[in-house]
Amino acid sequence: MEVFAQQALNAIALGGVYALLGLGLAMVFSVLGMINFAHGEIMTLSGYALVFVATTLGWPFGLAVISACLLAGAAAAMTERIAFRPVRGASLTTMLLTTFAVSSILHVVFQNFISPRPIAVPVPEWLTQSLNVGGLQIGTLQAISIAVSLVALIGLVGFLRFSTLGLAMRSAAQDFSVTRLMGISADRVIIGAFAISGLLAGLSGFLWVAQRGSVDPLMGFVPVLKAFTAVVLGGLGSLNGAVLGGFLLGILEVSLRASLPQELLPFRDAISLSIVIGLLVMRPQGLIGRAEAVR
Amino acid sequence: MRLGNITLALILLAIATTATVFGSTAMNNTVSYFFILVVLVVALGIYVGNTGIVSFGHPAFMAIAAYLTAILVMPAARKSALLPNLPDFLSTFSAPPLLGIVITVFVVGLIGAGIGLAISRLNGASATIATLGLLIVAHSLLVGGTTFTRGAQALYGIPKLVSPISAAIGAIITIFVADWFKHSRWGLAARAVREDEAAAAASGISIKRNRTIVFCLSIAFTALGGAMFALHLGVFSPKEFYFTLTFSLLAMLIVGGASSTAGAVVGVAVITMITEVLRQAEPGFSLGPIQIPALFGLTTIGISVALILTLYRRPEGIFGLKELDDFLPFDIKPRVYKRSVINTPRPTASQTPKSIRVQSLTKRYGGVTALDAVSIDLQQGEILGLIGPNGSGKSTFLSCASGIQRFDEGEVWVHDTQMAQGNPVAYAHNGVARTFQNIRLFARLSVAENVSAAMVSVPGPANSPTVADILTRVGLDGMALRTASTLSYGQQRRLEIARALAICPDFLLLDEPAAGMNSTETDDLAALIMSLRDENGLGILLVDHDLPMILRLSNRVAVLNEGKLIALASPEHIRENPEVAAAYFGEGQSTLSE
C-alpha cells in the first residue's frame, strides 16, 4: 500500500511535467496548427538561464526560477516573431519542418556557445530532502512538482476562462478564422499562445533540471517528443486532452519502471511509447478528439 | 519508359563511371554514398511525396535493414566473435550479398506493411507523431537488443562491397520504380487523397488500404538503402540512424521537392554539396587576416538554413510538382488510365430501377436536432430537388446519405444494401456519387488525373465512358492537362461533376452546384443535369438555393425546415403549398408563386 502510494505520487509528479509540456504544445497547435519541435529547446534554454542567474549572478534560487520562466516565455515569443511568422498559415508539413530546423540550429548554438557537456545546476539542499508524512517519504521536489503543475494548470484555466485574451485564445483554438472575423488581432493571440507555451516549458524545464541536477544541449528534445505522443493520444488540438495525455504517460512510465523485470528495463521507453501508439491506433481521434464537419 | 527517367539514369551512370575510372578512393566513397542517399531519399519520397505526410520513422526501418543485412552477410566466424548470442540459424549462416539484400528488402518490407496498416489509421499530424515515436522505439530496441546488435557500440567487420556502379544501379532502380509508382493507379489515388481526403473517399478511394500500400513500398526501398548503407560503410552503430540522419534525409527531400522524383535527386545533390563544403570549414580556417574559429555542427546549420530558406521561398521545393519530362522539349500526352472491368455489369435502368431509400434519419448536434426522422427516397431516372431555408439540414442530409457523416437514428438503403455509417467509400462502390458545397477538387492534380483517380478506384462495366468522353460530356475537352486549381469557378464545378461521373454512378448527389454561377453557366449546368437524367437514367438529388431552377428541373421536390421534412411533392404542388411559403418568407405569404 505504501509502495503503491509512493509510486502514485511519482506518477503524478512525472505526469505533471508531461502535462505542462503537452499543454504548451497544444496551445500552439490549437491556434496555429503548428507542431512545434523547438519547444524542447525553450525548455533547455530555461535550464541554462536558471544556472546563469543562480550561479553567475548569484541571485536566490526562487528568483532564478521565476526569471528563467519569464525568459523562456520571451524566447518562445521571439522564435515566433523571427522564425515562424513567415510560414504562418502554411501547410502542416512546412510549419513542422521549419520548427524542426530551428530546433536543430538551437542545438548547435547551445553546443558551441554554451557547452557540449552537461552543466551542473546548483539545486539548493532543501529541494533534495524529503518529508515523512504518515509513513510516506515525500521528496520536497516531488511535492513541489505536483504543486507547481497543479497551480500552473489552475492558473491557466483561470486565465483562459476569465481574461479577454484567454477567451480570445479559447475561441481561436475552436476556429481561428471566425475569431479573426470577430476583430481579434491574430498577432496578439499567436504571440500570447507562444509566450504561455514558453512559460510552461520554462516551468517544466525547472522541474526536469532540478530532478537531474544538470542541463545539456539535448535535454529538452526527448521529453518533448514524448509529450507530443501524449498530446496526440489525448486528442490533438484539445487542451484538456493534452493534460490527460500527459498524466497518462506519466502513470504509464512510472508503472513500467516499477513493474518491469530487470532485463526488460532498457526497453521501457520503447514499451511505453509502443503502448501509446497502440492506444492511438485504436482511437485515431485521440481520447478527447473532435471530428470536423465536411461540406 | 519516360525520357526524363532515362536522362536521369544516364547522368547517374556517367557520374559513377567517371568516379570509377578517374576518382580516388575517397571520391569513390563519396559518390557511392551519394547514390545510397538517392535511394533513401527517393524511397522516403514515395511515402512523403505521394501522401503528403511527413515520416520521421523511415531511418528506423533503414537501421533494421542495415543490421539484418550485416547479420546475414557477415562471415560466420566474425559473427560468433561479435554477436555470440545470435540464434543458431543466423550465426552459422552466411548469405551471398545479393541474397542478403533481397531477404532484407522482403523482411523489412513485410514489417513495413504491418506498421503501415497501423499508421494508416491515423490522419496526417497524428501519423507524423506516431512515426516519430517509432524512431525512438526502434532506437531503444537496437541499443537494448544486444542479442542482435552490440548495443550502443558499433558493429564492424561487415564486408564493404558497394562500388559507385552498383550503388548507381540501386539508385536507378529506385528512381524507376518510384516514378512508375507515382503514376500508377495506387500512386494516383494516393496523390488524390493527399489533395483532399473527403473527396477521395467519396470517389471510392479506400484511404487506409492505399496508404498501407504506399508505406510498404516506401519501406521496402528504404530497406534497400539500409542494406547498401551497411555494405558501404562496413561499420555502424544505432546512433547513425537517429535524428541527425532523419533530419538530413527530410531536408534533401524537401529542398528538392517532395512530390518529384527528379527533385529528390537534385535535393540530395544540393545538400551533399553544402555538407561537403561546410565540413571543410568546420574545424575553423583563416580568411586572409581573419581567423574563423571552429564551429562544431556547422553542417547542421547549413542544412537547417537551406531547409528554412526553401520553406520560406519555395515550400514545394526546387522542382515543385514537376518532373524532368516537364522541362524536356517533348509533347506530353495525358496518361491513359484503365478502369478495372467488372464482368457482371450492374443492371441497367431498363431492368429493375434502383433507388436510395433514407428512412427516418435523425441527426443531432449536441442539443440541436439537425434532422428529425426524415424519410426520402430517390429513384433512378428522376431529379429530386431538395430545398429549405439556410440551416434547415439540407447539407447534413446529403452528408448522411452519402456516408460522409454519421447519424443517430435511421437507415440508408442503396437498392437492396443497407449502408454502414460513415463509410463514403462503400457508397461510391454502390453507385452513389456526390459533389461538395465548397468545391473539393484534387487541386494540384491535372484535370485528367482528377477524373482518372475516381475512375481507377471503382470498377465498372467494359463499355463505360473513358476520361476523354467524360470531359467532353461536361464541356472540359482540351483541358485535360490543366492543373485543376487553375480552372475558372464554373469549370471547377463541372470538373467535380465529371469526377463524380467517373465512378459510373446510378445516383448523383449535387450540393449547391449552381452556387456562385452566372445565368449562362447556370443554364449550361441545368442542361447537363437534365441530360444525365434523360440520357443516362441517373437519379439526381439536387440541393440548391436557386428556386426557379429547382422547380423547373425537378420531378419531385422535398422541402426541409428546421430539420423536418415539411413537404415532398411535385413542383406544382410545392409552388402552391402555404407551409413551404411560410418557411421561406414567414407567415402572411400564402404561396411561393406570389
PDB file of N, CA and C in Angstrom, chain B residues 242-318:
ATOM      1  N   TYR B 242      19.619   7.980 -36.238  1.00  0.00           N
ATOM      2  CA  TYR B 242      18.724   8.729 -35.359  1.00  0.00           C
ATOM      3  C   TYR B 242      18.389  10.086 -35.963  1.00  0.00           C
ATOM      4  N   PHE B 243      18.139  11.061 -35.149  1.00  0.00           N
ATOM      5  CA  PHE B 243      17.547  12.296 -35.652  1.00  0.00           C
ATOM      6  C   PHE B 243      18.412  13.058 -36.651  1.00  0.00           C
ATOM      7  N   THR B 244      19.739  12.967 -36.519  1.00  0.00           N
ATOM      8  CA  THR B 244      20.595  13.682 -37.466  1.00  0.00           C
ATOM      9  C   THR B 244      20.328  13.211 -38.889  1.00  0.00           C
ATOM     10  N   LEU B 245      20.285  11.884 -39.051  1.00  0.00           N
ATOM     11  CA  LEU B 245      20.049  11.332 -40.378  1.00  0.00           C
ATOM     12  C   LEU B 245      18.629  11.645 -40.847  1.00  0.00           C
ATOM     13  N   THR B 246      17.656  11.448 -39.941  1.00  0.00           N
ATOM     14  CA  THR B 246      16.272  11.756 -40.285  1.00  0.00           C
ATOM     15  C   THR B 246      16.157  13.166 -40.826  1.00  0.00           C
ATOM     16  N   PHE B 247      16.807  14.072 -40.113  1.00  0.00           N
ATOM     17  CA  PHE B 247      16.729  15.480 -40.483  1.00  0.00           C
ATOM     18  C   PHE B 247      17.373  15.717 -41.845  1.00  0.00           C
ATOM     19  N   SER B 248      18.565  15.128 -42.083  1.00  0.00           N
ATOM     20  CA  SER B 248      19.220  15.321 -43.382  1.00  0.00           C
ATOM     21  C   SER B 248      18.360  14.778 -44.518  1.00  0.00           C
ATOM     22  N   LEU B 249      17.825  13.573 -44.342  1.00  0.00           N
ATOM     23  CA  LEU B 249      17.032  12.972 -45.418  1.00  0.00           C
ATOM     24  C   LEU B 249      15.816  13.836 -45.731  1.00  0.00           C
ATOM     25  N   LEU B 250      15.135  14.305 -44.666  1.00  0.00           N
ATOM     26  CA  LEU B 250      13.954  15.138 -44.896  1.00  0.00           C
ATOM     27  C   LEU B 250      14.350  16.441 -45.581  1.00  0.00           C
ATOM     28  N   ALA B 251      15.477  17.022 -45.146  1.00  0.00           N
ATOM     29  CA  ALA B 251      15.910  18.279 -45.758  1.00  0.00           C
ATOM     30  C   ALA B 251      16.186  18.076 -47.247  1.00  0.00           C
ATOM     31  N   MET B 252      16.866  16.976 -47.594  1.00  0.00           N
ATOM     32  CA  MET B 252      17.142  16.707 -49.008  1.00  0.00           C
ATOM     33  C   MET B 252      15.847  16.598 -49.798  1.00  0.00           C
ATOM     34  N   LEU B 253      14.902  15.869 -49.222  1.00  0.00           N
ATOM     35  CA  LEU B 253      13.641  15.645 -49.918  1.00  0.00           C
ATOM     36  C   LEU B 253      12.890  16.960 -50.130  1.00  0.00           C
ATOM     37  N   ILE B 254      12.821  17.772 -49.076  1.00  0.00           N
ATOM     38  CA  ILE B 254      12.024  18.997 -49.148  1.00  0.00           C
ATOM     39  C   ILE B 254      12.701  20.042 -50.036  1.00  0.00           C
ATOM     40  N   VAL B 255      14.028  20.157 -49.918  1.00  0.00           N
ATOM     41  CA  VAL B 255      14.734  21.154 -50.729  1.00  0.00           C
ATOM     42  C   VAL B 255      14.562  20.831 -52.214  1.00  0.00           C
ATOM     43  N   GLY B 256      14.635  19.542 -52.572  1.00  0.00           N
ATOM     44  CA  GLY B 256      14.494  19.183 -53.974  1.00  0.00           C
ATOM     45  C   GLY B 256      13.056  19.243 -54.454  1.00  0.00           C
ATOM     46  N   GLY B 257      12.135  18.888 -53.591  1.00  0.00           N
ATOM     47  CA  GLY B 257      10.725  18.835 -53.978  1.00  0.00           C
ATOM     48  C   GLY B 257      10.171  17.463 -53.666  1.00  0.00           C
ATOM     49  N   ALA B 258       9.373  17.372 -52.589  1.00  0.00           N
ATOM     50  CA  ALA B 258       8.949  16.059 -52.085  1.00  0.00           C
ATOM     51  C   ALA B 258       8.133  15.283 -53.105  1.00  0.00           C
ATOM     52  N   SER B 259       7.365  16.002 -53.933  1.00  0.00           N
ATOM     53  CA  SER B 259       6.456  15.292 -54.827  1.00  0.00           C
ATOM     54  C   SER B 259       7.107  14.961 -56.152  1.00  0.00           C
ATOM     55  N   SER B 260       8.408  15.223 -56.287  1.00  0.00           N
ATOM     56  CA  SER B 260       9.057  14.999 -57.563  1.00  0.00           C
ATOM     57  C   SER B 260      10.234  14.044 -57.392  1.00  0.00           C
ATOM     58  N   THR B 261      10.275  12.987 -58.187  1.00  0.00           N
ATOM     59  CA  THR B 261      11.367  12.021 -58.078  1.00  0.00           C
ATOM     60  C   THR B 261      12.693  12.665 -58.493  1.00  0.00           C
ATOM     61  N   ALA B 262      12.661  13.390 -59.615  1.00  0.00           N
ATOM     62  CA  ALA B 262      13.879  14.075 -60.051  1.00  0.00           C
ATOM     63  C   ALA B 262      14.301  15.111 -59.010  1.00  0.00           C
ATOM     64  N   GLY B 263      13.311  15.766 -58.404  1.00  0.00           N
ATOM     65  CA  GLY B 263      13.591  16.751 -57.369  1.00  0.00           C
ATOM     66  C   GLY B 263      14.332  16.144 -56.199  1.00  0.00           C
ATOM     67  N   ALA B 264      13.942  14.921 -55.824  1.00  0.00           N
ATOM     68  CA  ALA B 264      14.617  14.255 -54.707  1.00  0.00           C
ATOM     69  C   ALA B 264      16.102  14.101 -55.012  1.00  0.00           C
ATOM     70  N   VAL B 265      16.424  13.713 -56.254  1.00  0.00           N
ATOM     71  CA  VAL B 265      17.832  13.535 -56.629  1.00  0.00           C
ATOM     72  C   VAL B 265      18.573  14.867 -56.533  1.00  0.00           C
ATOM     73  N   VAL B 266      17.943  15.920 -57.063  1.00  0.00           N
ATOM     74  CA  VAL B 266      18.575  17.241 -57.007  1.00  0.00           C
ATOM     75  C   VAL B 266      18.766  17.676 -55.551  1.00  0.00           C
ATOM     76  N   GLY B 267      17.771  17.399 -54.709  1.00  0.00           N
ATOM     77  CA  GLY B 267      17.878  17.753 -53.292  1.00  0.00           C
ATOM     78  C   GLY B 267      19.072  17.069 -52.638  1.00  0.00           C
ATOM     79  N   VAL B 268      19.264  15.774 -52.946  1.00  0.00           N
ATOM     80  CA  VAL B 268      20.419  15.060 -52.387  1.00  0.00           C
ATOM     81  C   VAL B 268      21.701  15.750 -52.835  1.00  0.00           C
ATOM     82  N   ALA B 269      21.763  16.117 -54.118  1.00  0.00           N
ATOM     83  CA  ALA B 269      22.972  16.751 -54.643  1.00  0.00           C
ATOM     84  C   ALA B 269      23.235  18.078 -53.936  1.00  0.00           C
ATOM     85  N   VAL B 270      22.206  18.911 -53.810  1.00  0.00           N
ATOM     86  CA  VAL B 270      22.391  20.239 -53.199  1.00  0.00           C
ATOM     87  C   VAL B 270      22.863  20.104 -51.758  1.00  0.00           C
ATOM     88  N   ILE B 271      22.161  19.279 -50.972  1.00  0.00           N
ATOM     89  CA  ILE B 271      22.511  19.165 -49.553  1.00  0.00           C
ATOM     90  C   ILE B 271      23.884  18.496 -49.396  1.00  0.00           C
ATOM     91  N   THR B 272      24.184  17.502 -50.253  1.00  0.00           N
ATOM     92  CA  THR B 272      25.501  16.867 -50.167  1.00  0.00           C
ATOM     93  C   THR B 272      26.603  17.900 -50.419  1.00  0.00           C
ATOM     94  N   MET B 273      26.388  18.759 -51.421  1.00  0.00           N
ATOM     95  CA  MET B 273      27.405  19.773 -51.696  1.00  0.00           C
ATOM     96  C   MET B 273      27.570  20.733 -50.518  1.00  0.00           C
ATOM     97  N   ILE B 274      26.451  21.216 -49.993  1.00  0.00           N
ATOM     98  CA  ILE B 274      26.527  22.117 -48.828  1.00  0.00           C
ATOM     99  C   ILE B 274      27.292  21.433 -47.700  1.00  0.00           C
ATOM    100  N   THR B 275      26.937  20.156 -47.444  1.00  0.00           N
ATOM    101  CA  THR B 275      27.580  19.432 -46.342  1.00  0.00           C
ATOM    102  C   THR B 275      29.077  19.285 -46.570  1.00  0.00           C
ATOM    103  N   GLU B 276      29.466  18.907 -47.805  1.00  0.00           N
ATOM    104  CA  GLU B 276      30.887  18.687 -48.077  1.00  0.00           C
ATOM    105  C   GLU B 276      31.691  19.975 -47.904  1.00  0.00           C
ATOM    106  N   VAL B 277      31.155  21.086 -48.424  1.00  0.00           N
ATOM    107  CA  VAL B 277      31.864  22.365 -48.312  1.00  0.00           C
ATOM    108  C   VAL B 277      31.989  22.774 -46.848  1.00  0.00           C
ATOM    109  N   LEU B 278      30.876  22.699 -46.105  1.00  0.00           N
ATOM    110  CA  LEU B 278      30.898  23.174 -44.718  1.00  0.00           C
ATOM    111  C   LEU B 278      31.751  22.266 -43.826  1.00  0.00           C
ATOM    112  N   ARG B 279      31.826  20.978 -44.200  1.00  0.00           N
ATOM    113  CA  ARG B 279      32.635  20.073 -43.390  1.00  0.00           C
ATOM    114  C   ARG B 279      34.104  20.512 -43.415  1.00  0.00           C
ATOM    115  N   GLN B 280      34.536  21.029 -44.573  1.00  0.00           N
ATOM    116  CA  GLN B 280      35.913  21.553 -44.675  1.00  0.00           C
ATOM    117  C   GLN B 280      36.105  22.727 -43.721  1.00  0.00           C
ATOM    118  N   ALA B 281      35.041  23.534 -43.578  1.00  0.00           N
ATOM    119  CA  ALA B 281      35.170  24.756 -42.798  1.00  0.00           C
ATOM    120  C   ALA B 281      34.977  24.514 -41.304  1.00  0.00           C
ATOM    121  N   GLU B 282      34.433  23.362 -40.952  1.00  0.00           N
ATOM    122  CA  GLU B 282      34.042  23.114 -39.562  1.00  0.00           C
ATOM    123  C   GLU B 282      35.187  23.299 -38.548  1.00  0.00           C
ATOM    124  N   PRO B 283      36.424  22.810 -38.827  1.00  0.00           N
ATOM    125  CA  PRO B 283      37.491  22.976 -37.820  1.00  0.00           C
ATOM    126  C   PRO B 283      38.031  24.397 -37.725  1.00  0.00           C
ATOM    127  N   GLY B 284      37.469  25.308 -38.502  1.00  0.00           N
ATOM    128  CA  GLY B 284      37.971  26.682 -38.490  1.00  0.00           C
ATOM    129  C   GLY B 284      38.970  26.882 -39.616  1.00  0.00           C
ATOM    130  N   PHE B 285      39.083  28.098 -40.094  1.00  0.00           N
ATOM    131  CA  PHE B 285      40.031  28.368 -41.182  1.00  0.00           C
ATOM    132  C   PHE B 285      40.333  29.859 -41.146  1.00  0.00           C
ATOM    133  N   SER B 286      41.382  30.253 -41.876  1.00  0.00           N
ATOM    134  CA  SER B 286      41.685  31.684 -41.878  1.00  0.00           C
ATOM    135  C   SER B 286      41.299  32.291 -43.216  1.00  0.00           C
ATOM    136  N   LEU B 287      40.637  33.415 -43.134  1.00  0.00           N
ATOM    137  CA  LEU B 287      40.169  34.129 -44.320  1.00  0.00           C
ATOM    138  C   LEU B 287      41.022  35.391 -44.404  1.00  0.00           C
ATOM    139  N   GLY B 288      42.175  35.301 -45.104  1.00  0.00           N
ATOM    140  CA  GLY B 288      43.120  36.406 -45.073  1.00  0.00           C
ATOM    141  C   GLY B 288      43.598  36.599 -43.644  1.00  0.00           C
ATOM    142  N   PRO B 289      43.494  37.806 -43.132  1.00  0.00           N
ATOM    143  CA  PRO B 289      43.969  38.052 -41.767  1.00  0.00           C
ATOM    144  C   PRO B 289      42.983  37.586 -40.691  1.00  0.00           C
ATOM    145  N   ILE B 290      41.729  37.311 -41.109  1.00  0.00           N
ATOM    146  CA  ILE B 290      40.723  36.967 -40.093  1.00  0.00           C
ATOM    147  C   ILE B 290      40.735  35.463 -39.846  1.00  0.00           C
ATOM    148  N   GLN B 291      40.776  35.077 -38.579  1.00  0.00           N
ATOM    149  CA  GLN B 291      40.735  33.656 -38.241  1.00  0.00           C
ATOM    150  C   GLN B 291      39.303  33.282 -37.873  1.00  0.00           C
ATOM    151  N   ILE B 292      38.712  32.388 -38.662  1.00  0.00           N
ATOM    152  CA  ILE B 292      37.362  31.922 -38.345  1.00  0.00           C
ATOM    153  C   ILE B 292      37.502  30.756 -37.381  1.00  0.00           C
ATOM    154  N   PRO B 293      36.856  30.822 -36.221  1.00  0.00           N
ATOM    155  CA  PRO B 293      37.036  29.747 -35.240  1.00  0.00           C
ATOM    156  C   PRO B 293      36.266  28.486 -35.632  1.00  0.00           C
ATOM    157  N   ALA B 294      36.633  27.382 -35.001  1.00  0.00           N
ATOM    158  CA  ALA B 294      35.936  26.120 -35.240  1.00  0.00           C
ATOM    159  C   ALA B 294      34.486  26.243 -34.780  1.00  0.00           C
ATOM    160  N   LEU B 295      33.568  25.681 -35.569  1.00  0.00           N
ATOM    161  CA  LEU B 295      32.168  25.691 -35.182  1.00  0.00           C
ATOM    162  C   LEU B 295      31.645  24.281 -35.374  1.00  0.00           C
ATOM    163  N   PHE B 296      31.548  23.564 -34.259  1.00  0.00           N
ATOM    164  CA  PHE B 296      31.051  22.192 -34.326  1.00  0.00           C
ATOM    165  C   PHE B 296      29.570  22.215 -34.710  1.00  0.00           C
ATOM    166  N   GLY B 297      29.193  21.452 -35.743  1.00  0.00           N
ATOM    167  CA  GLY B 297      27.792  21.438 -36.154  1.00  0.00           C
ATOM    168  C   GLY B 297      27.471  22.437 -37.243  1.00  0.00           C
ATOM    169  N   LEU B 298      28.519  22.958 -37.901  1.00  0.00           N
ATOM    170  CA  LEU B 298      28.299  23.908 -38.984  1.00  0.00           C
ATOM    171  C   LEU B 298      27.465  23.283 -40.107  1.00  0.00           C
ATOM    172  N   THR B 299      27.696  21.978 -40.368  1.00  0.00           N
ATOM    173  CA  THR B 299      26.926  21.323 -41.421  1.00  0.00           C
ATOM    174  C   THR B 299      25.433  21.321 -41.065  1.00  0.00           C
ATOM    175  N   THR B 300      25.127  21.065 -39.790  1.00  0.00           N
ATOM    176  CA  THR B 300      23.725  21.078 -39.372  1.00  0.00           C
ATOM    177  C   THR B 300      23.108  22.454 -39.614  1.00  0.00           C
ATOM    178  N   ILE B 301      23.882  23.500 -39.272  1.00  0.00           N
ATOM    179  CA  ILE B 301      23.379  24.857 -39.506  1.00  0.00           C
ATOM    180  C   ILE B 301      23.118  25.061 -40.996  1.00  0.00           C
ATOM    181  N   GLY B 302      24.071  24.602 -41.824  1.00  0.00           N
ATOM    182  CA  GLY B 302      23.918  24.762 -43.268  1.00  0.00           C
ATOM    183  C   GLY B 302      22.656  24.084 -43.777  1.00  0.00           C
ATOM    184  N   ILE B 303      22.437  22.837 -43.345  1.00  0.00           N
ATOM    185  CA  ILE B 303      21.251  22.100 -43.786  1.00  0.00           C
ATOM    186  C   ILE B 303      19.984  22.805 -43.296  1.00  0.00           C
ATOM    187  N   SER B 304      20.020  23.251 -42.021  1.00  0.00           N
ATOM    188  CA  SER B 304      18.835  23.911 -41.454  1.00  0.00           C
ATOM    189  C   SER B 304      18.501  25.176 -42.231  1.00  0.00           C
ATOM    190  N   VAL B 305      19.544  25.964 -42.520  1.00  0.00           N
ATOM    191  CA  VAL B 305      19.286  27.225 -43.220  1.00  0.00           C
ATOM    192  C   VAL B 305      18.763  26.960 -44.625  1.00  0.00           C
ATOM    193  N   ALA B 306      19.368  25.969 -45.313  1.00  0.00           N
ATOM    194  CA  ALA B 306      18.877  25.621 -46.653  1.00  0.00           C
ATOM    195  C   ALA B 306      17.416  25.203 -46.592  1.00  0.00           C
ATOM    196  N   LEU B 307      17.082  24.419 -45.568  1.00  0.00           N
ATOM    197  CA  LEU B 307      15.700  23.947 -45.420  1.00  0.00           C
ATOM    198  C   LEU B 307      14.762  25.115 -45.140  1.00  0.00           C
ATOM    199  N   ILE B 308      15.172  25.991 -44.209  1.00  0.00           N
ATOM    200  CA  ILE B 308      14.291  27.104 -43.843  1.00  0.00           C
ATOM    201  C   ILE B 308      14.084  28.032 -45.040  1.00  0.00           C
ATOM    202  N   LEU B 309      15.175  28.326 -45.763  1.00  0.00           N
ATOM    203  CA  LEU B 309      15.026  29.199 -46.930  1.00  0.00           C
ATOM    204  C   LEU B 309      14.082  28.578 -47.958  1.00  0.00           C
ATOM    205  N   THR B 310      14.227  27.256 -48.160  1.00  0.00           N
ATOM    206  CA  THR B 310      13.320  26.582 -49.093  1.00  0.00           C
ATOM    207  C   THR B 310      11.875  26.726 -48.629  1.00  0.00           C
ATOM    208  N   LEU B 311      11.651  26.499 -47.346  1.00  0.00           N
ATOM    209  CA  LEU B 311      10.281  26.543 -46.837  1.00  0.00           C
ATOM    210  C   LEU B 311       9.710  27.957 -46.917  1.00  0.00           C
ATOM    211  N   TYR B 312      10.568  28.972 -46.707  1.00  0.00           N
ATOM    212  CA  TYR B 312      10.094  30.355 -46.802  1.00  0.00           C
ATOM    213  C   TYR B 312       9.770  30.725 -48.250  1.00  0.00           C
ATOM    214  N   ARG B 313      10.700  30.362 -49.150  1.00  0.00           N
ATOM    215  CA  ARG B 313      10.618  30.883 -50.511  1.00  0.00           C
ATOM    216  C   ARG B 313       9.875  29.971 -51.466  1.00  0.00           C
ATOM    217  N   ARG B 314      10.061  28.669 -51.316  1.00  0.00           N
ATOM    218  CA  ARG B 314       9.541  27.698 -52.280  1.00  0.00           C
ATOM    219  C   ARG B 314       9.155  26.436 -51.537  1.00  0.00           C
ATOM    220  N   PRO B 315       8.054  26.484 -50.789  1.00  0.00           N
ATOM    221  CA  PRO B 315       7.717  25.354 -49.917  1.00  0.00           C
ATOM    222  C   PRO B 315       7.589  24.030 -50.668  1.00  0.00           C
ATOM    223  N   GLU B 316       7.373  24.078 -51.983  1.00  0.00           N
ATOM    224  CA  GLU B 316       7.248  22.809 -52.702  1.00  0.00           C
ATOM    225  C   GLU B 316       8.579  22.341 -53.254  1.00  0.00           C
ATOM    226  N   GLY B 317       9.662  23.012 -52.887  1.00  0.00           N
ATOM    227  CA  GLY B 317      10.997  22.560 -53.289  1.00  0.00           C
ATOM    228  C   GLY B 317      11.409  23.085 -54.652  1.00  0.00           C
ATOM    229  N   ILE B 318      12.651  22.803 -55.020  1.00  0.00           N
ATOM    230  CA  ILE B 318      13.199  23.332 -56.266  1.00  0.00           C
ATOM    231  C   ILE B 318      12.371  22.875 -57.458  1.00  0.00           C
TER     232      ILE B 318
END
